[in-house]
Short mmCIF file of C-alpha atoms in Angstrom, two decimals:
data_model
loop_
_atom_site.label_atom_id
_atom_site.label_comp_id
_atom_site.label_asym_id
_atom_site.label_seq_id
_atom_site.Cartn_x
_atom_site.Cartn_y
_atom_site.Cartn_z
CA UNK E 202 137.08 128.25 76.08
CA UNK E 203 136.13 126.19 79.13
CA UNK E 204 136.55 129.06 81.63
CA UNK E 205 134.68 131.43 79.31
CA UNK E 206 131.74 129.06 79.07
CA UNK E 207 131.68 128.61 82.84
CA UNK E 208 131.61 132.37 83.28
CA UNK E 209 128.73 132.57 80.84
CA UNK E 210 126.86 129.99 82.90
CA UNK E 211 127.45 131.98 86.08
CA UNK E 212 126.35 135.20 84.42
CA UNK E 213 123.18 133.66 83.02
CA UNK E 214 122.21 132.15 86.37
CA UNK E 215 122.94 135.29 88.36
CA UNK E 216 126.50 134.62 89.51
CA UNK E 217 129.29 137.16 89.40
CA UNK E 218 132.25 136.55 87.11
CA UNK E 219 135.33 136.49 89.28
CA UNK E 220 138.14 138.78 88.11
CA UNK E 221 140.84 136.43 89.47
CA UNK E 222 141.00 132.66 89.39
CA UNK E 223 137.56 132.61 87.81
CA UNK E 224 138.06 129.24 86.20
CA UNK E 225 139.24 127.58 89.45
CA UNK E 226 136.42 129.08 91.47
CA UNK E 227 133.78 128.15 88.89
CA UNK E 228 135.10 124.61 88.47
CA UNK E 229 135.06 124.09 92.24
CA UNK E 230 131.52 125.44 92.35
CA UNK E 231 130.35 123.00 89.68
CA UNK E 232 132.18 120.06 91.21
CA UNK E 233 130.44 120.74 94.51
CA UNK E 234 126.99 120.23 92.98
CA UNK E 235 125.04 117.01 93.42
CA UNK E 236 123.40 117.69 90.06
CA UNK E 237 125.17 116.68 86.91
CA UNK E 238 125.98 119.53 84.50
CA UNK E 239 127.19 119.20 80.91
CA UNK E 240 127.52 122.31 78.74
CA UNK E 241 127.34 122.08 74.93
CA UNK E 242 128.24 124.69 72.35
CA UNK E 243 126.12 125.40 69.27
CA UNK E 244 127.88 122.59 67.38
CA UNK E 245 126.56 120.27 70.12
CA UNK E 246 130.05 119.52 71.38
CA UNK E 247 130.53 119.10 75.11
CA UNK E 248 132.52 122.00 76.54
CA UNK E 249 132.59 120.91 80.16
CA UNK E 250 131.14 118.26 82.45
CA UNK E 251 131.26 118.07 86.23
CA UNK E 252 131.92 114.89 88.21
CA UNK E 253 128.28 114.36 89.11
CA UNK E 254 127.26 114.20 85.44
CA UNK E 255 129.93 111.61 84.69
CA UNK E 256 128.80 109.50 87.65
CA UNK E 257 125.05 109.80 87.01
CA UNK E 258 125.26 109.19 83.25
CA UNK E 259 127.80 106.38 83.44
CA UNK E 260 130.52 108.23 81.56
CA UNK E 261 133.42 107.23 83.82
CA UNK E 262 136.62 106.55 81.92
CA UNK E 263 135.42 108.45 78.86
CA UNK E 264 136.68 111.72 77.43
CA UNK E 265 133.68 114.05 77.50
CA UNK E 266 134.98 117.47 76.46
CA UNK E 267 135.06 117.93 72.70
CA UNK E 268 132.70 115.05 71.92
CA UNK E 269 129.35 115.59 70.22
CA UNK E 270 126.14 114.85 72.06
CA UNK E 271 125.06 112.17 69.60
CA UNK E 272 128.36 110.39 70.23
CA UNK E 273 128.23 110.67 74.01
CA UNK E 274 124.63 109.44 74.21
CA UNK E 275 124.55 107.11 71.23
CA UNK E 276 122.78 104.42 73.25
CA UNK E 277 120.45 106.80 75.07
CA UNK E 278 117.95 108.25 72.60
CA UNK E 279 115.81 109.70 75.39
CA UNK E 280 118.66 112.04 76.38
CA UNK E 281 119.27 113.04 72.77
CA UNK E 282 115.59 113.83 72.40
CA UNK E 283 115.75 116.17 75.40
CA UNK E 284 118.84 117.92 73.97
CA UNK E 285 117.28 118.22 70.51
CA UNK E 286 114.25 119.95 72.02
CA UNK E 287 116.50 122.30 73.98
CA UNK E 288 118.49 123.38 70.94
CA UNK E 289 115.35 123.69 68.82
CA UNK E 290 113.19 125.68 71.24
CA UNK E 291 115.95 127.69 72.98
CA UNK E 292 113.88 127.63 76.17
CA UNK E 293 114.23 126.39 79.71
CA UNK E 294 112.74 122.89 79.38
CA UNK E 295 110.48 121.33 81.98
CA UNK E 296 112.22 118.48 83.84
CA UNK E 297 111.63 115.05 82.33
CA UNK E 298 112.05 111.70 84.03
CA UNK E 299 114.02 108.93 82.44
CA UNK E 300 115.32 105.52 83.49
CA UNK E 301 118.96 104.69 82.85
CA UNK E 302 120.51 101.26 83.34
CA UNK E 303 123.66 101.22 85.44
CA UNK E 304 126.79 99.14 84.95
CA UNK E 305 125.79 96.90 87.88
CA UNK E 306 122.52 96.06 86.11
CA UNK E 307 120.35 98.22 88.35
CA UNK E 308 118.14 101.05 87.22
CA UNK E 309 118.43 104.72 88.20
CA UNK E 310 115.68 107.27 87.74
CA UNK E 311 116.96 110.66 86.64
CA UNK E 312 115.35 114.04 86.19
CA UNK E 313 116.77 115.90 83.17
CA UNK E 314 116.29 119.45 81.97
CA UNK E 315 118.05 121.90 79.67
CA UNK E 316 118.77 125.61 79.79
CA UNK E 317 119.70 127.67 76.74
CA UNK E 318 122.62 130.04 77.40
CA UNK E 319 123.16 133.37 75.72
CA UNK E 320 125.51 136.00 77.11
CA UNK E 321 127.50 138.47 75.05
CA UNK E 322 128.56 136.50 71.97
CA UNK E 323 128.51 133.07 73.56
CA UNK E 324 125.61 130.67 73.22
CA UNK E 325 125.03 127.07 74.04
CA UNK E 326 122.95 124.60 75.98
CA UNK E 327 123.36 123.16 79.46
CA UNK E 328 122.03 119.73 80.33
CA UNK E 329 121.28 119.29 84.04
CA UNK E 330 120.54 115.85 85.48
CA UNK E 331 119.82 114.76 89.03
CA UNK E 332 119.11 111.45 90.73
CA UNK E 333 115.43 111.47 91.68
CA UNK E 334 115.20 107.76 92.57
CA UNK E 335 114.70 108.39 96.30
CA UNK E 336 112.18 111.18 95.64
CA UNK E 337 110.15 109.01 93.26
CA UNK E 338 110.27 106.15 95.74
CA UNK E 339 108.89 108.45 98.46
CA UNK E 340 106.17 109.71 96.14
CA UNK E 341 105.22 106.16 95.26
CA UNK E 342 105.12 105.11 98.91
CA UNK E 343 102.99 108.14 99.82
CA UNK E 344 100.60 107.24 97.02
CA UNK E 345 100.47 103.64 98.23
CA UNK E 346 99.68 104.73 101.80
CA UNK E 347 96.91 107.07 100.60
CA UNK E 348 95.50 104.36 98.36
CA UNK E 349 95.53 101.77 101.14
CA UNK E 350 93.84 104.23 103.48
CA UNK E 351 91.08 104.87 100.93
CA UNK E 352 90.65 101.15 100.30
CA UNK E 353 90.51 100.56 104.04
CA UNK E 354 87.68 103.04 104.45
CA UNK E 355 85.85 101.41 101.55
CA UNK E 356 86.40 97.96 103.04
CA UNK E 357 85.02 99.08 106.41
CA UNK E 358 81.92 100.53 104.75
CA UNK E 359 81.30 97.42 102.64
CA UNK E 360 81.87 95.10 105.60
CA UNK E 361 79.42 97.04 107.76
CA UNK E 362 76.73 97.01 105.07
CA UNK E 363 77.15 93.31 104.30
CA UNK E 364 77.43 92.02 107.87
CA UNK E 365 73.96 93.12 108.94
CA UNK E 366 72.03 91.23 106.22
CA UNK E 367 74.32 88.23 106.74
CA UNK E 368 73.28 88.13 110.36
CA UNK E 369 69.62 88.35 109.43
CA UNK E 370 69.95 85.49 106.92
CA UNK E 371 71.73 83.33 109.52
CA UNK E 372 68.89 83.87 112.00
CA UNK E 373 66.33 82.87 109.39
CA UNK E 374 68.28 79.69 108.63
CA UNK E 375 68.27 78.79 112.32
CA UNK E 376 64.48 79.35 112.51
CA UNK E 377 63.99 77.26 109.37
CA UNK E 378 66.00 74.46 110.95
CA UNK E 379 63.70 74.54 113.98
CA UNK E 380 60.62 74.38 111.75
CA UNK E 381 61.97 71.29 109.98
CA UNK E 382 61.46 69.13 113.05
CA UNK E 383 57.81 68.76 112.01
CA UNK E 384 58.71 67.51 108.51
CA UNK E 385 58.93 63.81 107.67
CA UNK E 386 62.38 62.22 107.94
CA UNK E 387 63.29 61.74 104.25
CA UNK E 388 62.48 65.28 103.24
CA UNK E 389 63.99 66.68 106.45
CA UNK E 390 67.40 65.07 105.80
CA UNK E 391 67.55 66.44 102.27
CA UNK E 392 66.67 69.95 103.45
CA UNK E 393 69.18 69.69 106.29
CA UNK E 394 71.94 68.94 103.76
CA UNK E 395 71.00 72.01 101.75
CA UNK E 396 70.86 74.12 104.91
CA UNK E 397 74.33 72.94 105.90
CA UNK E 398 75.69 73.97 102.50
CA UNK E 399 74.02 77.37 102.86
CA UNK E 400 75.43 77.85 106.36
CA UNK E 401 78.94 76.86 105.23
CA UNK E 402 78.75 79.50 102.52
CA UNK E 403 77.47 81.97 105.10
CA UNK E 404 80.50 81.28 107.28
CA UNK E 405 82.78 81.79 104.27
CA UNK E 406 81.16 85.14 103.58
CA UNK E 407 81.53 86.07 107.23
CA UNK E 408 85.26 85.30 107.09
CA UNK E 409 85.58 87.54 104.05
CA UNK E 410 83.80 90.35 105.91
CA UNK E 411 86.01 89.74 108.93
CA UNK E 412 89.10 90.12 106.74
CA UNK E 413 87.71 93.34 105.29
CA UNK E 414 87.34 94.73 108.78
CA UNK E 415 90.72 93.47 109.90
CA UNK E 416 92.59 95.12 107.05
CA UNK E 417 90.63 98.36 107.22
CA UNK E 418 91.53 98.90 110.87
CA UNK E 419 95.11 99.69 111.73
CA UNK E 420 96.09 97.26 114.50
CA UNK E 421 97.48 98.72 117.70
CA UNK E 422 101.19 98.02 117.94
CA UNK E 423 102.76 96.67 121.12
CA UNK E 424 106.10 98.40 120.68
CA UNK E 425 109.20 97.34 122.58
CA UNK E 426 112.90 96.97 121.92
CA UNK E 427 113.34 93.74 119.99
CA UNK E 428 115.91 91.98 117.85
CA UNK E 429 114.99 91.79 114.19
CA UNK E 430 117.32 88.79 113.93
CA UNK E 431 115.16 86.93 116.46
CA UNK E 432 112.02 87.74 114.46
CA UNK E 433 113.57 86.34 111.27
CA UNK E 434 114.86 83.21 113.03
CA UNK E 435 111.41 82.53 114.50
CA UNK E 436 109.74 82.81 111.09
CA UNK E 437 112.30 80.54 109.44
CA UNK E 438 111.86 77.96 112.20
CA UNK E 439 108.13 78.15 111.62
CA UNK E 440 108.34 77.53 107.85
CA UNK E 441 111.20 75.01 107.85
CA UNK E 442 108.91 71.91 107.63
CA UNK E 443 107.14 73.34 104.57
CA UNK E 444 110.50 74.34 103.07
CA UNK E 445 111.71 70.74 103.32
CA UNK E 446 108.55 69.48 101.62
CA UNK E 447 108.99 71.98 98.78
CA UNK E 448 112.71 71.32 98.35
CA UNK E 449 113.62 74.87 99.40
CA UNK E 450 116.90 75.58 101.20
CA UNK E 451 116.70 78.22 103.92
CA UNK E 452 119.78 80.36 104.49
CA UNK E 453 120.31 82.88 107.29
CA UNK E 454 123.02 85.53 107.06
CA UNK E 455 122.27 87.60 110.15
CA UNK E 456 124.76 90.19 111.33
CA UNK E 457 125.82 89.67 114.95
CA UNK E 458 125.44 92.58 117.34
CA UNK E 459 122.69 94.16 115.24
CA UNK E 460 121.07 97.16 116.99
CA UNK E 461 117.55 96.64 118.31
CA UNK E 462 114.44 98.19 116.82
CA UNK E 463 111.26 99.54 118.38
CA UNK E 464 108.80 97.01 117.08
CA UNK E 465 105.90 94.67 117.60
CA UNK E 466 107.49 91.24 117.19
CA UNK E 467 104.16 89.63 116.29
CA UNK E 468 103.35 92.16 113.56
CA UNK E 469 106.90 92.21 112.16
CA UNK E 470 106.86 88.41 112.18
CA UNK E 471 103.65 88.54 110.14
CA UNK E 472 105.30 90.84 107.59
CA UNK E 473 108.36 88.58 107.24
CA UNK E 474 106.12 85.49 107.06
CA UNK E 475 104.00 87.00 104.28
CA UNK E 476 107.09 87.79 102.20
CA UNK E 477 108.43 84.30 102.87
CA UNK E 478 105.17 82.64 101.79
CA UNK E 479 105.21 84.74 98.62
CA UNK E 480 108.75 83.52 97.93
CA UNK E 481 107.73 79.88 98.49
CA UNK E 482 104.97 80.27 95.91
CA UNK E 483 107.50 81.63 93.42
CA UNK E 484 109.75 78.55 93.81
CA UNK E 485 107.47 75.74 92.68
CA UNK E 486 110.44 73.54 91.75
CA UNK E 487 112.48 74.29 94.86
CA UNK E 488 115.31 76.75 95.28
CA UNK E 489 116.95 78.87 97.96
CA UNK E 490 115.53 81.53 100.23
CA UNK E 491 118.03 83.77 101.96
CA UNK E 492 117.45 86.32 104.73
CA UNK E 493 120.26 88.79 105.37
CA UNK E 494 120.48 91.59 107.96
CA UNK E 495 122.87 94.51 108.09
CA UNK E 496 123.16 97.93 109.74
CA UNK E 497 124.48 101.16 108.28
CA UNK E 498 127.79 102.56 109.46
CA UNK E 499 126.07 105.10 111.73
CA UNK E 500 123.92 102.45 113.40
CA UNK E 501 120.75 104.40 112.61
CA UNK E 502 119.22 102.04 110.03
CA UNK E 503 118.76 98.29 109.81
CA UNK E 504 118.40 96.50 106.49
CA UNK E 505 116.70 93.15 106.02
CA UNK E 506 116.76 91.54 102.59
CA UNK E 507 114.77 88.41 101.72
CA UNK E 508 115.81 86.96 98.37
CA UNK E 509 114.70 83.95 96.36
CA UNK E 510 115.71 82.43 93.03
CA UNK E 511 112.17 81.71 91.90
CA UNK E 512 110.19 82.73 88.85
CA UNK E 513 110.57 86.48 89.46
CA UNK E 514 108.05 89.22 88.75
CA UNK E 515 107.48 90.64 85.24
CA UNK E 516 108.18 94.36 84.82
CA UNK E 517 104.54 95.12 84.03
CA UNK E 518 103.41 93.62 87.37
CA UNK E 519 106.08 94.78 89.80
CA UNK E 520 104.40 98.14 90.50
CA UNK E 521 101.16 96.38 91.46
CA UNK E 522 102.31 93.68 93.86
CA UNK E 523 101.53 95.76 96.96
CA UNK E 524 97.99 96.57 95.84
CA UNK E 525 95.12 95.16 97.86
CA UNK E 526 93.64 92.00 96.33
CA UNK E 527 96.04 91.98 93.39
CA UNK E 528 97.26 88.45 92.73
CA UNK E 529 98.37 86.38 89.76
CA UNK E 530 97.66 83.05 91.46
CA UNK E 531 94.29 81.31 91.51
CA UNK E 532 94.70 80.35 95.16
CA UNK E 533 96.05 83.74 96.24
CA UNK E 534 94.15 86.41 98.15
CA UNK E 535 96.27 89.37 97.09
CA UNK E 536 96.59 90.54 100.70
CA UNK E 537 99.91 89.16 101.95
CA UNK E 538 102.30 91.74 100.51
CA UNK E 539 99.86 94.61 101.12
CA UNK E 540 99.74 93.70 104.79
CA UNK E 541 103.53 93.36 104.95
CA UNK E 542 103.96 96.83 103.47
CA UNK E 543 101.42 98.32 105.85
CA UNK E 544 103.17 96.79 108.87
CA UNK E 545 106.58 98.09 107.78
CA UNK E 546 105.13 101.60 107.28
CA UNK E 547 103.64 101.48 110.78
CA UNK E 548 107.16 100.82 112.07
CA UNK E 549 108.43 103.96 110.27
CA UNK E 550 110.25 101.86 107.72
CA UNK E 551 109.85 101.22 104.05
CA UNK E 552 110.06 98.24 101.73
CA UNK E 553 111.50 97.95 98.23
CA UNK E 554 111.38 95.15 95.70
CA UNK E 555 113.77 94.25 92.89
CA UNK E 556 113.01 91.37 90.57
CA UNK E 557 113.92 89.83 87.26
CA UNK E 558 111.61 87.41 85.53
CA UNK E 559 113.05 83.90 85.58
CA UNK E 560 115.85 84.75 88.03
CA UNK E 561 114.29 85.73 91.34
CA UNK E 562 113.17 88.51 93.63
CA UNK E 563 114.66 90.53 96.48
CA UNK E 564 112.56 92.33 99.08
CA UNK E 565 114.53 94.95 101.04
CA UNK E 566 113.18 96.30 104.32
CA UNK E 567 114.68 99.46 105.85
CA UNK E 568 113.90 100.28 109.48
CA UNK E 569 115.20 102.84 111.98
CA UNK E 570 116.98 101.49 115.04
CA UNK E 571 115.48 101.87 118.50
CA UNK E 572 117.42 105.07 119.17
CA UNK E 573 116.29 106.67 115.89
CA UNK E 574 112.57 105.86 115.67
CA UNK E 575 110.54 109.00 116.44
#
């Protein structure tokens, strides 16, 4: 029955049924796919499943063939819902995204679709799943870049419009201060105090405008071959006094002989510092902050992870932490992580975050090595 169902699949999707060794050829074809494929008969029993489906759906060590769908996916109602719709409508279903928890505790985003099969007297349903985690991450990062660009243009416009009247008000305050020399001493001192308060607030507004302009303009990078390990060491040396005051242990696990990157050490240092400061704020009662560097086997990518065991980030907030001016702390500006992300993007890298409320957070930075950056 298995080879017959495979041949039906090939026929439906335009393949030719092989007259000899059809089952071996078809099985090899399915095993070579990165997409997971599970075929079900009309009784909703699995007829075949390729290796990718077992890996993606966490079915390793289980007997798949002959088991009903509701048994295979007893703990995954979202998959059963997709299969139910496929059997009911007998149509090619639009792909649907779903999140599945892995055995290691991580999450994997899958795209799932179904195709109804009918050839000769055989009918059934094929479930196709593929790992779309990397694609969704790229889409999210592209959206973030576009959003930051739009916010930057808005910030530049607002800063320009606000700075001119601020300058005019400052000039008027200076003229008013000159005019006060003719006023009697008691009244003059009281007005001077009020003027000083006004000018302090003016300076605060000017700093805000300055920050708007700074973050709306992409800084020019001074690129050269640098050691990411040296950047991390410098930042940790810089924050070590504060770490001691907060009861935070700093740990470095930096791989020796790490390839260099094309980078601006000042800007990359700012990105690492911003993530470090964010971690400090998450460990109000002390804890451990660890920076770890590694390279891939090909030497084309460098990975920097910065992990803490602080309060973590709730699920409903984790997608917003890189947004401009988004903060959950009264004293926060909501700019640190946005700037860090922008700097990493400028270096042709990307940044990911994984967190669990009450247990801690890991920021992972991926960057091309000096020989790979285009």
